[in-house]
XYZ file of C-alpha atoms in Angstrom:
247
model
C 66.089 134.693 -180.792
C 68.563 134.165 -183.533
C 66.178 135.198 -186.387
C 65.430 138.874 -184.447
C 69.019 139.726 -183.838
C 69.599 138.719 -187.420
C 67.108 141.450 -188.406
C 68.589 143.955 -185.945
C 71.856 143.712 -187.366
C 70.876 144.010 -190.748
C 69.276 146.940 -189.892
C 71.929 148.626 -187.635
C 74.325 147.950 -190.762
C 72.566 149.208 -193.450
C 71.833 152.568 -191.499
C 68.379 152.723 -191.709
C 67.426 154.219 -188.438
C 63.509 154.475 -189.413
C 62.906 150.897 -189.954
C 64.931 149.833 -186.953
C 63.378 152.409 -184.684
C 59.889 150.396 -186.135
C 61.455 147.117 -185.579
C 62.420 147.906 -182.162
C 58.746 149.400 -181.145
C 57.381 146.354 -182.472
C 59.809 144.389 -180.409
C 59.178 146.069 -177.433
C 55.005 145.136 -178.551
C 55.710 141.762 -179.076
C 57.361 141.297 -175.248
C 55.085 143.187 -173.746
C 52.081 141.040 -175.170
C 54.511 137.910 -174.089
C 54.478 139.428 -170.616
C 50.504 140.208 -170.307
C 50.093 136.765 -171.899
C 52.146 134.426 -169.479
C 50.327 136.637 -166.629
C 46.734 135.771 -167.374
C 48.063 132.587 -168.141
C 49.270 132.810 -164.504
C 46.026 134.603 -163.772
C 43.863 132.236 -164.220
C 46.063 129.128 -163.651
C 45.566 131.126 -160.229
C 41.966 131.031 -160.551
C 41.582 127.780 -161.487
C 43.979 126.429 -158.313
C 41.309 128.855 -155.749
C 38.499 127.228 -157.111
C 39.831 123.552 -157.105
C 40.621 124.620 -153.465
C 37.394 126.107 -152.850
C 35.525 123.156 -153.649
C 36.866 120.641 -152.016
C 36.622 122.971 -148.759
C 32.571 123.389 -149.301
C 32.140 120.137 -150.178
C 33.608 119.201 -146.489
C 31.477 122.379 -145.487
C 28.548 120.417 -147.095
C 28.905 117.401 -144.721
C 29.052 119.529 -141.709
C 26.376 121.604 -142.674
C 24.175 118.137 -142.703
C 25.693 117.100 -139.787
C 24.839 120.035 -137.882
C 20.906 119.644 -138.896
C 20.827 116.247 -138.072
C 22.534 117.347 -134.348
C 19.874 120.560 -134.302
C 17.372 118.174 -135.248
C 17.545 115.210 -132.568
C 18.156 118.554 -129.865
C 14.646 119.736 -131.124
C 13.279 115.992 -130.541
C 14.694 116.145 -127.266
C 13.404 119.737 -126.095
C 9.779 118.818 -127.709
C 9.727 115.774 -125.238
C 11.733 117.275 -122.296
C 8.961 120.819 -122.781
C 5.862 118.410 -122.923
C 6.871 116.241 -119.951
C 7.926 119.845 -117.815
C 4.576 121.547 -118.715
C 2.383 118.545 -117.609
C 4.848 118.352 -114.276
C 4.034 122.463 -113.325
C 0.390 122.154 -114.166
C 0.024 118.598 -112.155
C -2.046 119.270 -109.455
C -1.332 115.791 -107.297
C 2.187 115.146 -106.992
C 0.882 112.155 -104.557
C 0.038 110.343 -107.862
C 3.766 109.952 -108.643
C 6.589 107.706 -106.981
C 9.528 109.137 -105.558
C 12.213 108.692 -108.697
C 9.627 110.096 -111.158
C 9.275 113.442 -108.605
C 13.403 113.285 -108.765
C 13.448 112.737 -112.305
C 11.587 116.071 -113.206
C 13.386 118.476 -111.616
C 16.744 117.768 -113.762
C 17.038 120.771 -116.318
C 17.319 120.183 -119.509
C 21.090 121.367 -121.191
C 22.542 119.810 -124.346
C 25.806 120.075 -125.922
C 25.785 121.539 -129.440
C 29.203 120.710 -130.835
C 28.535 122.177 -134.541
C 30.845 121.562 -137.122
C 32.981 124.250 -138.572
C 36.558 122.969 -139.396
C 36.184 123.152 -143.474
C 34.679 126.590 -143.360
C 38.044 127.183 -141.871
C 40.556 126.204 -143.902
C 38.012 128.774 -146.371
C 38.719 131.216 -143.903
C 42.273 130.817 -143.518
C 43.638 130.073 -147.258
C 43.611 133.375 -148.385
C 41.410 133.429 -151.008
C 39.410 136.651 -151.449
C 37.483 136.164 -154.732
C 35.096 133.595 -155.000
C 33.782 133.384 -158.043
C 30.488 131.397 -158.502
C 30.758 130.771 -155.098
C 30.391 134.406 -154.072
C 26.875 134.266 -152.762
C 26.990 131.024 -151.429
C 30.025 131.896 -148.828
C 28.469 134.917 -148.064
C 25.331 132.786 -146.548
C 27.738 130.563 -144.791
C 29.619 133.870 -143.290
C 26.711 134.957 -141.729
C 25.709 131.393 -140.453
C 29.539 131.169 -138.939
C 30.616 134.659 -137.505
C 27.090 135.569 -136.384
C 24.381 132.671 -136.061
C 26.603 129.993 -134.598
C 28.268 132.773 -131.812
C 25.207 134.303 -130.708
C 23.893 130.360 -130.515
C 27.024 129.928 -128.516
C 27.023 133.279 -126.325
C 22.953 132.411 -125.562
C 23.481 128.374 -124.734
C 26.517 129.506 -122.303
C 24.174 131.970 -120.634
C 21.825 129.500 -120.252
C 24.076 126.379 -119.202
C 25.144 129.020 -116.327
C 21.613 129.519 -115.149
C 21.123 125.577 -114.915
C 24.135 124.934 -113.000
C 23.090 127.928 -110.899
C 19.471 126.279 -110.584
C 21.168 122.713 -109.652
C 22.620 124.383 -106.443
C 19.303 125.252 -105.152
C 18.371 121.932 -105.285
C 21.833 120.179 -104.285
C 22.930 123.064 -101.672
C 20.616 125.627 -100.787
C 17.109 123.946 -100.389
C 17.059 122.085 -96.488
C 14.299 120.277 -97.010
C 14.495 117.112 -99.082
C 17.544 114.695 -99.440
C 18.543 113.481 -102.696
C 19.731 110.058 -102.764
C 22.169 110.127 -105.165
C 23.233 106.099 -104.983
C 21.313 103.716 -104.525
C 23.932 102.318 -101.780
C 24.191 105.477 -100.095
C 22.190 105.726 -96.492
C 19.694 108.293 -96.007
C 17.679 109.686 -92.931
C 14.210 110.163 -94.231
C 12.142 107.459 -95.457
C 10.089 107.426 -98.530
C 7.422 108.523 -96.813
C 8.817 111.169 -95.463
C 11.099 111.936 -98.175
C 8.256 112.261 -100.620
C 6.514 114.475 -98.304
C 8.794 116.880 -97.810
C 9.554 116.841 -101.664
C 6.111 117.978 -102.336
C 6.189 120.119 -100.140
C 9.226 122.070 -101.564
C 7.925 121.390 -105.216
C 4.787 123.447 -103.965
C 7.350 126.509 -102.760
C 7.493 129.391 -105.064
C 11.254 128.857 -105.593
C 11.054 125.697 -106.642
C 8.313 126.364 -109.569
C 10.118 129.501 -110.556
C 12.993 127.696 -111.352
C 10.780 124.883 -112.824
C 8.620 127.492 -114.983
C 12.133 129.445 -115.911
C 13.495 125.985 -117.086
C 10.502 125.890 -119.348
C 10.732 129.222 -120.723
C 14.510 129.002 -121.287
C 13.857 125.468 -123.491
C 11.152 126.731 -125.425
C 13.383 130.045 -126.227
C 15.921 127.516 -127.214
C 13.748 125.436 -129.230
C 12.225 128.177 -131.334
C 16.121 129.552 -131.779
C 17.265 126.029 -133.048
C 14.006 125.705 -135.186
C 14.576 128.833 -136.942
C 18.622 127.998 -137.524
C 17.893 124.609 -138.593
C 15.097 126.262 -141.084
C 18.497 128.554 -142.545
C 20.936 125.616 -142.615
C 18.339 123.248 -144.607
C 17.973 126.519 -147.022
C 21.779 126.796 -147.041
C 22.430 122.832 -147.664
C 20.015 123.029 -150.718
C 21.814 125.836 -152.253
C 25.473 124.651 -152.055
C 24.217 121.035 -152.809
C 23.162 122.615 -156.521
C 26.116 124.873 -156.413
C 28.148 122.416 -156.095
C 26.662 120.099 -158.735
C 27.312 122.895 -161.393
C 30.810 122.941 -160.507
């Protein structure tokens, strides 16, 4: 600036090497400070750009989060129905008292698709932002609902979907005594009668009420799992719903 160099020159000229070597200090001060300004300026312009960012992001994370409880929670509706209906089925003690399609209809195993939501946690995930201010304890529950609750949800459901479809083969493949009419234009060789005979008759083998009674078991495992997560995510939607309204 004109008015500095001004004062440098005078200086310089009229050989006083004390006050310049002052002058030039304070200079030196006065950039400096310029410098560490403009960063925290930069700092926090920084700061303020993350937690824009950041909120928009949980706010999407919000909405799945809900989503995923509703989902959880009509899967829990189904399992309480599809468990109360199996029980009563194992512990019947006259299969006679049923028609054919109702014997057919309770051997299906019970699998459901979970499809949770996790695209906004994401974009958290991958925009680089490593300091989360008033967020901090909130995205540390929602890192321990994504990278551990949701994949050992994930690694038991796939264990379990391969046991059903192992399960279906007994009945479809490896059992020789009933046949399954599959359409209802499709030809078969034994008639009701005999058809609901021998299905009795195979639905009173041990196989078939191991797998029956292992069905069970493996839904009401489930059940209690999803009851507990859904418990957490309710917890978890509470939280960032008042986080998010102090924003």
């Amino acid at each position: 600036m004109k008015i500095f160099r001004k004062i440098r020159f005078d200086l310089l000229t009229n050989s006083n090497s004390g006050k310049y070597l002052k002058y030039a200090i304070g200079e030196i001060v006065l950039v400096v400070i310029g410098i560490l300004i403009a960063l925290q300026i930069n700092l926090w312009n920084e700061k303020r750009k993350s937690h824009t960012i950041l909120t928009t992001n949980l706010e999407g994370v919000l909405r799945e989060l809900k989503a995923d409880s509703t989902r959880i929670g009509q899967i829990l509706k189904n399992y309480k129905e599809v468990n109360k209906n199996r029980k009563a089925f194992i512990n019947e003690t006259d299969y006679h008292n049923s028609n054919l399609g109702q014997l057919e209809n309770n051997l299906e195993n019970f699998s459901k698709e979970l499809n949770l939501e996790y695209s906004y946690f994401k974009k958290i995930q991958n925009s680089g932002i490593t300091e989360f201010g008033v967020y901090e304890n909130v995205i540390e529950g929602l890192i321990y609902y994504y990278d551990t609750d949701l994949p050992y949800l994930n690694k038991i459901t796939a264990t379990f979907d391969e046991q059903v479809t192992r399960e279906d083969e007994f009945w479809r493949y490896e059992q020789n005594t009933y046949e399954f009419n599959y359409l209802d234009s499709l030809k078969t060789y034994q008639s009701d009668k005999i058809a609901k005979m021998n299905l009795i008759k195979l639905l009173k083998s041990p196989t078939a009420r191991n797998i029956l009674k292992i069905d069970l078991r493996r839904n009401l495992f489930m059940a209690n799992l999803l009851s507990k997560l859904q418990f957490r995510l309710k917890k978890m939607i509470l939280k960032l719903e008042k986080i998010l309204e102090e924003k």
